[in-house]
């Protein structure tokens, strides 16, 4: 009976279609026998260099000319090649070959991962124990991905289905945020709130995190600014409907009853993890996600990071001679990559510049430290406060970038804020009257925004110094 390794090597040499599908996923480390590993390396090198399958003669010649091999090793490799050449006429079904090869790669990857983990535990490896979950998860994820691109004409049916498929989103409990995002935040996205100090970045994230948990979603809140207990205190105020000041005076039995009522209303979990400021990167977050999955079987549906600018980059060392544009852009790209890797939306925040802090109408140019951040984000909006808005108990939201919808649809709108209970809420439609771009703000969803490039606008009205 022919060995699986021999079947794989034979088809790499004589089956062009099989070779093209398998070679990108097949690694030399999957072959435990030294001779099989050697032959795979030579076959792989030949195909990559000449873009064609090697002949029996070319492989024998390259083995004999390779330096560093003993006469015994050359003899063994030549014998295996003879056996492959003798069975070259035997053809197997391609689908069966692919299934057998994929299973072979998966088993070998897991076997090698277990051995590597043992080496780490025995202190015989440069990696530390924190690398074990990543090594095992990578091995378990081994599979043959046959997708090599979207054929515009041939894949039109799949594209039509995609247009009509309802994308999974995590909705807000704020009506206008759902309208501008077409129902909530999609997976694999990076969403940024821009605001000045004390305006309400953390308040916004705590409120949305609490609302996601009440919906039954698993929420991970990573804080690099405030202590875990402070974030939990804000979420307590929000969910228990008690002011932050009254929390201190709440009797234990009443507190327990309120927490029990929250527990009964949801199946979601909310985990808060604190890191020291400017000391954690995507590497730490990835390790945390793997650890939560292993120890608590917890997989988040959405991640909040408070906040982006005080993370560190996993690619650029702290203190390196790079400007803030490059450094913050690198952090943003890494966070968006993490969102794609784990298939979740990430919500974070950033500060305004000094001029943006005093501006009643900040724009993308008011993003502090790096314009590379809004270039990377999928959605970005500004939270604006003023004395007039504070008196009304409101915050203004201005869309700055939106990949989910037309950013001029509800370009500006207001939401209610109860800072004592760390809550946000919808305001009546009359509260939106008088805002800039009112014609677009009040446009019905089924009414076209553009008619041959001419925007339909009603007469603009002034609103407390905001640009119109």
Short mmCIF file of C-alpha atoms in Angstrom, two decimals:
data_model
loop_
_atom_site.label_atom_id
_atom_site.label_comp_id
_atom_site.label_asym_id
_atom_site.label_seq_id
_atom_site.Cartn_x
_atom_site.Cartn_y
_atom_site.Cartn_z
CA UNK A 1 0.00 0.00 0.00
CA UNK A 2 1.40 3.38 -1.03
CA UNK A 3 2.17 5.86 1.75
CA UNK A 4 0.19 9.13 1.84
CA UNK A 5 3.44 11.09 1.54
CA UNK A 6 4.40 9.14 -1.58
CA UNK A 7 0.97 9.76 -3.13
CA UNK A 8 1.35 13.49 -2.48
CA UNK A 9 4.87 13.65 -3.95
CA UNK A 10 3.86 11.63 -7.02
CA UNK A 11 0.94 13.92 -7.83
CA UNK A 12 3.06 17.01 -7.24
CA UNK A 13 5.31 15.79 -10.05
CA UNK A 14 2.75 14.39 -12.51
CA UNK A 15 -0.58 16.12 -11.80
CA UNK A 16 -0.47 19.76 -12.85
CA UNK A 17 -3.95 20.73 -11.55
CA UNK A 18 -3.36 19.06 -8.19
CA UNK A 19 0.04 20.70 -7.87
CA UNK A 20 -1.36 24.21 -8.45
CA UNK A 21 -4.09 23.74 -5.83
CA UNK A 22 -1.97 22.08 -3.14
CA UNK A 23 1.50 23.60 -3.31
CA UNK A 24 0.62 26.94 -1.62
CA UNK A 25 -0.57 25.09 1.51
CA UNK A 26 1.94 22.22 1.68
CA UNK A 27 4.93 22.80 3.96
CA UNK A 28 8.14 20.77 4.22
CA UNK A 29 7.67 20.54 7.99
CA UNK A 30 4.61 18.33 7.40
CA UNK A 31 6.90 15.55 6.14
CA UNK A 32 8.45 13.67 9.05
CA UNK A 33 10.78 11.58 6.87
CA UNK A 34 14.01 13.34 5.88
CA UNK A 35 13.87 11.97 2.30
CA UNK A 36 10.26 13.04 1.74
CA UNK A 37 11.05 16.51 3.07
CA UNK A 38 14.06 16.78 0.76
CA UNK A 39 12.04 15.79 -2.31
CA UNK A 40 9.25 18.24 -1.47
CA UNK A 41 11.78 21.07 -1.21
CA UNK A 42 13.26 20.23 -4.65
CA UNK A 43 9.85 19.91 -6.31
CA UNK A 44 8.67 23.18 -4.76
CA UNK A 45 11.85 25.05 -5.80
CA UNK A 46 11.62 23.78 -9.37
CA UNK A 47 7.96 24.74 -9.84
CA UNK A 48 8.46 28.20 -8.34
CA UNK A 49 11.50 28.86 -10.52
CA UNK A 50 10.35 27.43 -13.86
CA UNK A 51 6.55 27.55 -13.47
CA UNK A 52 6.23 23.98 -14.73
CA UNK A 53 6.32 20.45 -13.32
CA UNK A 54 9.76 18.84 -12.91
CA UNK A 55 10.70 15.69 -14.82
CA UNK A 56 12.04 12.57 -13.17
CA UNK A 57 15.49 13.20 -14.69
CA UNK A 58 15.65 16.83 -13.50
CA UNK A 59 14.84 15.82 -9.93
CA UNK A 60 17.43 13.03 -9.89
CA UNK A 61 20.06 15.44 -11.25
CA UNK A 62 19.26 18.20 -8.75
CA UNK A 63 19.41 15.72 -5.84
CA UNK A 64 22.82 14.43 -6.95
CA UNK A 65 24.18 17.96 -7.38
CA UNK A 66 22.95 19.23 -4.03
CA UNK A 67 25.77 19.86 -1.62
CA UNK A 68 25.72 18.65 1.95
CA UNK A 69 23.99 15.33 1.24
CA UNK A 70 25.57 12.00 2.10
CA UNK A 71 25.73 9.15 -0.43
CA UNK A 72 23.11 7.30 1.64
CA UNK A 73 20.69 10.26 1.50
CA UNK A 74 21.14 10.61 -2.26
CA UNK A 75 20.53 6.85 -2.67
CA UNK A 76 17.31 6.93 -0.61
CA UNK A 77 15.97 9.94 -2.51
CA UNK A 78 16.77 8.29 -5.85
CA UNK A 79 14.97 5.10 -4.82
CA UNK A 80 11.84 7.05 -3.82
CA UNK A 81 11.92 8.89 -7.17
CA UNK A 82 12.14 5.55 -9.01
CA UNK A 83 9.09 4.31 -7.11
CA UNK A 84 7.20 7.52 -7.98
CA UNK A 85 8.19 7.21 -11.65
CA UNK A 86 7.00 3.59 -11.83
CA UNK A 87 3.52 4.51 -10.59
CA UNK A 88 3.09 7.73 -12.59
CA UNK A 89 0.39 6.23 -14.85
CA UNK A 90 -1.92 5.54 -11.90
CA UNK A 91 -4.45 8.38 -11.71
CA UNK A 92 -6.71 9.21 -8.76
CA UNK A 93 -9.74 11.45 -8.57
CA UNK A 94 -8.72 15.06 -7.92
CA UNK A 95 -11.35 15.73 -5.23
CA UNK A 96 -10.26 12.64 -3.31
CA UNK A 97 -6.60 13.66 -3.58
CA UNK A 98 -7.35 17.15 -2.28
CA UNK A 99 -9.34 15.78 0.68
CA UNK A 100 -6.58 13.31 1.58
CA UNK A 101 -3.89 15.99 1.31
CA UNK A 102 -5.87 18.52 3.37
CA UNK A 103 -6.43 15.95 6.12
CA UNK A 104 -2.72 15.06 6.03
CA UNK A 105 -1.72 18.73 6.42
CA UNK A 106 -4.19 19.30 9.27
CA UNK A 107 -3.02 16.25 11.23
CA UNK A 108 0.66 17.10 10.75
CA UNK A 109 0.08 20.76 11.70
CA UNK A 110 -1.63 19.75 14.96
CA UNK A 111 1.07 17.15 15.71
CA UNK A 112 3.84 19.73 15.16
CA UNK A 113 1.97 22.32 17.26
CA UNK A 114 1.71 19.88 20.18
CA UNK A 115 5.45 19.14 19.94
CA UNK A 116 6.26 22.86 19.84
CA UNK A 117 4.05 23.44 22.90
CA UNK A 118 5.87 20.70 24.80
CA UNK A 119 9.20 22.32 23.89
CA UNK A 120 7.92 25.62 25.31
CA UNK A 121 6.74 23.97 28.53
CA UNK A 122 10.14 22.30 28.90
CA UNK A 123 11.86 25.70 28.42
CA UNK A 124 13.55 24.45 25.25
CA UNK A 125 12.09 27.15 23.03
CA UNK A 126 12.55 30.90 22.64
CA UNK A 127 8.78 31.41 22.84
CA UNK A 128 6.99 31.83 26.17
CA UNK A 129 3.87 30.02 27.38
CA UNK A 130 1.65 32.82 26.11
CA UNK A 131 2.44 31.72 22.55
CA UNK A 132 0.91 28.25 23.01
CA UNK A 133 -2.75 29.25 22.34
CA UNK A 134 -1.71 31.01 19.11
CA UNK A 135 0.37 28.01 17.96
CA UNK A 136 -2.51 25.60 18.58
CA UNK A 137 -5.18 27.86 17.05
CA UNK A 138 -3.06 28.36 13.90
CA UNK A 139 -2.66 24.59 13.57
CA UNK A 140 -6.39 24.00 13.99
CA UNK A 141 -7.12 26.64 11.34
CA UNK A 142 -5.14 24.87 8.57
CA UNK A 143 -7.34 24.37 5.51
CA UNK A 144 -7.18 24.59 1.73
CA UNK A 145 -8.74 27.81 0.51
CA UNK A 146 -9.52 27.31 -3.15
CA UNK A 147 -10.90 30.82 -3.67
CA UNK A 148 -8.59 32.76 -5.98
CA UNK A 149 -10.69 35.78 -6.80
CA UNK A 150 -14.10 37.00 -7.97
CA UNK A 151 -14.82 36.50 -11.67
CA UNK A 152 -17.05 39.44 -12.58
CA UNK A 153 -19.00 37.66 -15.32
CA UNK A 154 -18.91 34.05 -14.08
CA UNK A 155 -19.80 34.93 -10.47
CA UNK A 156 -22.72 37.29 -11.18
CA UNK A 157 -25.21 34.98 -9.40
CA UNK A 158 -23.11 34.98 -6.22
CA UNK A 159 -22.83 38.75 -6.45
CA UNK A 160 -26.60 39.14 -6.78
CA UNK A 161 -27.10 36.97 -3.69
CA UNK A 162 -24.58 39.12 -1.83
CA UNK A 163 -26.56 42.28 -2.69
CA UNK A 164 -29.70 40.76 -1.18
CA UNK A 165 -28.10 39.03 1.77
CA UNK A 166 -28.82 40.65 5.11
CA UNK A 167 -25.46 41.53 6.65
CA UNK A 168 -25.06 40.71 10.31
CA UNK A 169 -24.83 43.93 12.29
CA UNK A 170 -24.83 44.96 15.93
CA UNK A 171 -27.56 47.60 16.32
CA UNK A 172 -27.45 50.68 18.54
CA UNK A 173 -30.22 51.63 20.94
CA UNK A 174 -30.06 55.10 19.37
CA UNK A 175 -32.36 55.51 16.37
CA UNK A 176 -30.29 57.94 14.31
CA UNK A 177 -27.10 55.91 14.73
CA UNK A 178 -29.00 52.94 13.29
CA UNK A 179 -30.19 55.08 10.40
CA UNK A 180 -26.74 56.34 9.42
CA UNK A 181 -25.21 52.84 9.70
CA UNK A 182 -28.15 51.05 8.00
CA UNK A 183 -28.95 49.04 11.10
CA UNK A 184 -25.79 48.97 13.18
CA UNK A 185 -22.09 48.17 13.05
CA UNK A 186 -20.97 45.42 10.64
CA UNK A 187 -18.29 42.91 11.57
CA UNK A 188 -14.63 43.42 10.61
CA UNK A 189 -14.77 47.21 10.94
CA UNK A 190 -13.03 49.99 12.88
CA UNK A 191 -15.29 52.78 14.19
CA UNK A 192 -13.92 55.94 15.79
CA UNK A 193 -15.49 58.66 17.95
CA UNK A 194 -13.66 62.02 17.81
CA UNK A 195 -14.10 64.38 20.75
CA UNK A 196 -12.28 66.77 22.99
CA UNK A 197 -11.31 66.07 26.58
CA UNK A 198 -14.35 65.67 28.82
CA UNK A 199 -16.91 65.76 26.01
CA UNK A 200 -17.96 62.13 26.34
CA UNK A 201 -15.82 59.60 24.47
CA UNK A 202 -15.76 57.10 27.33
CA UNK A 203 -19.39 57.87 28.18
CA UNK A 204 -20.40 57.03 24.59
CA UNK A 205 -18.45 53.76 24.58
CA UNK A 206 -19.71 52.71 28.02
CA UNK A 207 -23.32 53.38 26.97
CA UNK A 208 -23.01 51.44 23.70
CA UNK A 209 -21.17 48.59 25.48
CA UNK A 210 -23.99 48.36 28.05
CA UNK A 211 -26.68 48.40 25.35
CA UNK A 212 -24.88 45.64 23.39
CA UNK A 213 -24.76 43.43 26.48
CA UNK A 214 -28.48 43.98 27.14
CA UNK A 215 -29.10 42.81 23.55
CA UNK A 216 -27.47 39.49 24.47
CA UNK A 217 -24.11 40.22 22.87
CA UNK A 218 -20.74 39.35 24.40
CA UNK A 219 -18.77 42.55 24.93
CA UNK A 220 -15.07 43.06 25.62
CA UNK A 221 -14.13 46.49 26.95
CA UNK A 222 -10.38 47.21 26.97
CA UNK A 223 -9.36 50.31 28.89
CA UNK A 224 -5.97 51.99 28.88
CA UNK A 225 -7.18 55.24 30.43
CA UNK A 226 -9.30 54.44 33.49
CA UNK A 227 -9.30 51.58 35.99
CA UNK A 228 -11.53 48.55 35.40
CA UNK A 229 -13.60 49.51 38.45
CA UNK A 230 -14.22 53.03 37.09
CA UNK A 231 -15.50 51.67 33.77
CA UNK A 232 -17.67 49.14 35.65
CA UNK A 233 -18.99 51.99 37.81
CA UNK A 234 -20.14 53.91 34.71
CA UNK A 235 -21.79 50.82 33.26
CA UNK A 236 -23.45 50.17 36.64
CA UNK A 237 -24.90 53.68 36.60
CA UNK A 238 -26.20 53.11 33.08
CA UNK A 239 -27.71 49.65 33.55
CA UNK A 240 -28.95 50.01 37.12
CA UNK A 241 -30.45 53.46 36.36
CA UNK A 242 -28.72 55.01 39.36
CA UNK A 243 -26.56 58.14 39.40
CA UNK A 244 -22.84 57.65 39.92
CA UNK A 245 -23.06 59.55 43.22
CA UNK A 246 -25.98 57.44 44.50
CA UNK A 247 -24.11 54.20 43.73
CA UNK A 248 -21.90 54.89 46.74
CA UNK A 249 -24.92 55.03 49.07
CA UNK A 250 -26.85 52.09 47.56
CA UNK A 251 -27.46 49.29 50.12
CA UNK A 252 -25.95 45.90 49.23
CA UNK A 253 -29.31 44.08 49.04
CA UNK A 254 -30.78 46.68 46.71
CA UNK A 255 -27.62 46.64 44.57
CA UNK A 256 -27.83 42.84 44.32
CA UNK A 257 -31.48 43.01 43.27
CA UNK A 258 -30.72 45.49 40.51
CA UNK A 259 -27.80 43.40 39.21
CA UNK A 260 -30.04 40.29 39.29
CA UNK A 261 -32.66 42.08 37.19
CA UNK A 262 -29.99 42.95 34.63
CA UNK A 263 -28.78 39.34 34.61
CA UNK A 264 -32.33 38.09 34.01
CA UNK A 265 -32.79 40.42 31.05
CA UNK A 266 -29.78 39.29 29.02
CA UNK A 267 -27.67 36.30 28.04
CA UNK A 268 -24.74 38.53 27.11
CA UNK A 269 -21.53 38.99 29.07
CA UNK A 270 -19.36 42.07 29.50
CA UNK A 271 -15.70 41.71 30.42
CA UNK A 272 -13.53 44.72 31.23
CA UNK A 273 -9.74 44.44 30.98
CA UNK A 274 -7.34 47.16 32.03
CA UNK A 275 -3.85 47.74 30.64
CA UNK A 276 -1.36 50.41 31.67
CA UNK A 277 -1.40 53.46 29.41
CA UNK A 278 0.72 53.09 26.24
CA UNK A 279 1.85 49.57 27.17
CA UNK A 280 -0.54 47.30 25.24
CA UNK A 281 -0.75 46.52 21.54
CA UNK A 282 -2.68 44.22 19.23
CA UNK A 283 -0.34 41.42 20.33
CA UNK A 284 -1.62 41.75 23.92
CA UNK A 285 -5.24 42.01 22.76
CA UNK A 286 -4.89 38.88 20.59
CA UNK A 287 -3.39 36.93 23.50
CA UNK A 288 -6.26 38.15 25.73
CA UNK A 289 -8.88 37.00 23.21
CA UNK A 290 -7.28 33.56 22.95
CA UNK A 291 -7.02 33.29 26.73
CA UNK A 292 -10.66 34.30 27.25
CA UNK A 293 -11.71 31.69 24.71
CA UNK A 294 -9.68 28.94 26.39
CA UNK A 295 -10.42 29.77 30.03
CA UNK A 296 -13.97 31.16 29.87
CA UNK A 297 -15.25 30.03 26.44
CA UNK A 298 -15.84 33.74 25.87
CA UNK A 299 -15.86 35.08 22.32
CA UNK A 300 -16.76 38.77 22.01
CA UNK A 301 -19.30 40.00 19.47
CA UNK A 302 -17.92 43.53 19.73
CA UNK A 303 -14.75 45.08 21.21
CA UNK A 304 -14.33 48.57 22.71
CA UNK A 305 -10.84 50.04 23.13
CA UNK A 306 -10.59 53.16 25.28
CA UNK A 307 -8.77 54.65 23.50
CA UNK A 308 -6.70 54.23 20.31
CA UNK A 309 -4.04 56.93 20.75
CA UNK A 310 -2.78 55.48 24.05
CA UNK A 311 -2.29 51.98 22.64
CA UNK A 312 1.14 51.04 21.37
CA UNK A 313 2.05 49.56 18.00
CA UNK A 314 3.07 45.92 17.65
CA UNK A 315 5.17 46.73 14.56
CA UNK A 316 6.93 49.92 15.65
CA UNK A 317 8.91 49.92 18.87
CA UNK A 318 8.12 52.60 21.41
CA UNK A 319 10.70 55.36 21.27
CA UNK A 320 11.56 54.66 17.63
CA UNK A 321 12.42 57.63 15.49
CA UNK A 322 9.02 57.85 13.77
CA UNK A 323 6.53 60.67 13.62
CA UNK A 324 3.09 60.54 15.23
CA UNK A 325 1.36 60.23 11.82
CA UNK A 326 3.13 56.95 11.08
CA UNK A 327 2.81 55.61 14.62
CA UNK A 328 -0.93 56.27 15.13
CA UNK A 329 -1.71 55.10 11.58
CA UNK A 330 0.12 51.84 12.37
CA UNK A 331 -2.01 51.35 15.52
CA UNK A 332 -5.20 52.01 13.54
CA UNK A 333 -4.20 49.52 10.83
CA UNK A 334 -3.34 46.88 13.42
CA UNK A 335 -6.67 47.34 15.23
CA UNK A 336 -8.60 47.08 11.98
CA UNK A 337 -6.60 43.94 11.16
CA UNK A 338 -7.61 42.51 14.56
CA UNK A 339 -11.27 43.28 13.77
CA UNK A 340 -10.96 41.37 10.48
CA UNK A 341 -9.06 38.48 12.10
CA UNK A 342 -11.70 37.88 14.78
CA UNK A 343 -14.69 38.96 12.70
CA UNK A 344 -15.99 41.65 15.08
CA UNK A 345 -16.56 45.42 15.00
CA UNK A 346 -14.10 47.46 17.06
CA UNK A 347 -15.14 50.79 18.56
CA UNK A 348 -12.52 53.24 19.78
CA UNK A 349 -11.96 56.98 20.15
CA UNK A 350 -9.43 59.71 19.54
CA UNK A 351 -8.79 63.26 20.74
CA UNK A 352 -9.29 66.45 18.77
CA UNK A 353 -6.45 68.87 18.18
CA UNK A 354 -6.20 72.07 20.25
CA UNK A 355 -8.05 74.03 17.56
CA UNK A 356 -10.62 71.26 17.22
CA UNK A 357 -11.32 71.35 20.95
CA UNK A 358 -12.54 74.96 20.73
CA UNK A 359 -14.26 74.50 17.35
CA UNK A 360 -18.03 74.19 17.17
CA UNK A 361 -17.72 72.25 13.93
CA UNK A 362 -14.68 69.93 13.90
CA UNK A 363 -13.68 68.03 10.77
CA UNK A 364 -11.33 65.20 9.85
CA UNK A 365 -8.46 67.68 9.85
CA UNK A 366 -9.02 68.15 13.60
CA UNK A 367 -7.96 64.57 14.38
CA UNK A 368 -5.03 64.74 16.78
CA UNK A 369 -1.60 63.30 15.96
CA UNK A 370 -2.37 61.49 12.70
CA UNK A 371 -4.56 61.98 9.65
CA UNK A 372 -3.79 58.34 8.92
CA UNK A 373 -6.42 57.35 11.49
CA UNK A 374 -9.47 58.64 9.57
CA UNK A 375 -7.93 57.20 6.40
CA UNK A 376 -8.04 53.73 8.01
CA UNK A 377 -11.34 53.89 9.92
CA UNK A 378 -14.58 52.61 8.37
CA UNK A 379 -16.68 55.12 10.26
CA UNK A 380 -15.71 58.28 12.11
CA UNK A 381 -17.92 60.82 13.81
CA UNK A 382 -17.39 63.81 16.09
CA UNK A 383 -19.08 64.32 19.44
CA UNK A 384 -19.59 68.06 20.00
CA UNK A 385 -20.57 69.92 23.14
CA UNK A 386 -21.22 73.59 23.85
CA UNK A 387 -22.79 75.66 26.59
CA UNK A 388 -26.10 75.76 24.68
CA UNK A 389 -26.08 71.98 24.19
CA UNK A 390 -25.11 71.38 27.83
CA UNK A 391 -28.10 73.42 28.97
CA UNK A 392 -30.35 71.28 26.77
CA UNK A 393 -28.71 68.06 28.04
CA UNK A 394 -27.58 67.13 24.53
CA UNK A 395 -24.57 66.23 22.44
CA UNK A 396 -24.24 66.94 18.75
CA UNK A 397 -23.01 64.20 16.45
CA UNK A 398 -21.38 65.09 13.13
CA UNK A 399 -20.53 62.40 10.58
CA UNK A 400 -16.96 62.73 9.30
CA UNK A 401 -16.59 59.46 7.38
CA UNK A 402 -19.05 56.67 6.71
CA UNK A 403 -18.48 53.57 4.57
CA UNK A 404 -21.92 52.15 5.43
CA UNK A 405 -24.12 54.95 4.13
CA UNK A 406 -24.11 58.38 2.52
CA UNK A 407 -22.39 60.63 5.12
CA UNK A 408 -24.59 63.59 4.12
CA UNK A 409 -27.69 61.68 5.25
CA UNK A 410 -28.20 63.01 8.79
CA UNK A 411 -24.88 64.80 8.52
CA UNK A 412 -25.50 66.37 11.92
CA UNK A 413 -27.95 65.37 14.62
CA UNK A 414 -28.33 65.60 18.37
CA UNK A 415 -28.69 62.93 21.05
CA UNK A 416 -29.70 63.36 24.66
CA UNK A 417 -27.16 62.79 27.43
CA UNK A 418 -27.63 62.13 31.14
CA UNK A 419 -24.10 62.42 32.51
CA UNK A 420 -25.13 61.52 36.06
CA UNK A 421 -26.31 58.08 34.88
CA UNK A 422 -23.87 57.78 31.97
CA UNK A 423 -26.74 57.39 29.52
CA UNK A 424 -27.52 58.53 25.99
CA UNK A 425 -31.01 58.65 24.54
CA UNK A 426 -32.95 59.74 21.46
CA UNK A 427 -34.37 63.24 21.35
CA UNK A 428 -37.62 64.18 19.63
CA UNK A 429 -37.51 64.96 15.92
CA UNK A 430 -38.21 68.59 16.74
CA UNK A 431 -34.84 68.63 18.47
CA UNK A 432 -33.17 68.12 15.10
CA UNK A 433 -34.81 71.19 13.55
CA UNK A 434 -32.54 74.09 12.81
CA UNK A 435 -29.41 72.03 12.25
CA UNK A 436 -27.18 72.67 9.25
CA UNK A 437 -27.99 70.54 6.19
CA UNK A 438 -31.59 70.30 7.38
CA UNK A 439 -32.82 69.45 3.89
CA UNK A 440 -30.60 66.41 3.78
CA UNK A 441 -31.17 65.57 7.43
CA UNK A 442 -34.90 65.31 6.93
CA UNK A 443 -34.69 63.57 3.53
CA UNK A 444 -36.88 60.45 3.41
CA UNK A 445 -34.74 57.28 2.98
CA UNK A 446 -36.45 56.41 -0.33
CA UNK A 447 -35.84 59.85 -1.84
CA UNK A 448 -32.68 60.13 -3.99
CA UNK A 449 -29.99 62.41 -2.65
CA UNK A 450 -28.53 63.45 -5.99
CA UNK A 451 -30.17 64.35 -9.28
CA UNK A 452 -27.38 64.48 -11.83
CA UNK A 453 -25.02 65.90 -9.26
CA UNK A 454 -27.34 68.62 -7.89
CA UNK A 455 -28.04 68.18 -4.19
CA UNK A 456 -31.51 68.94 -2.95
CA UNK A 457 -31.26 71.26 -0.01
CA UNK A 458 -33.79 73.32 1.87
CA UNK A 459 -32.92 76.72 3.24
CA UNK A 460 -30.14 76.37 5.78
CA UNK A 461 -30.67 77.72 9.25
CA UNK A 462 -28.18 78.93 11.74
CA UNK A 463 -27.56 76.88 14.90
CA UNK A 464 -25.57 78.53 17.60
CA UNK A 465 -22.47 79.29 15.58
CA UNK A 466 -22.20 75.94 13.80
CA UNK A 467 -20.96 76.05 10.20
CA UNK A 468 -23.62 75.79 7.55
#
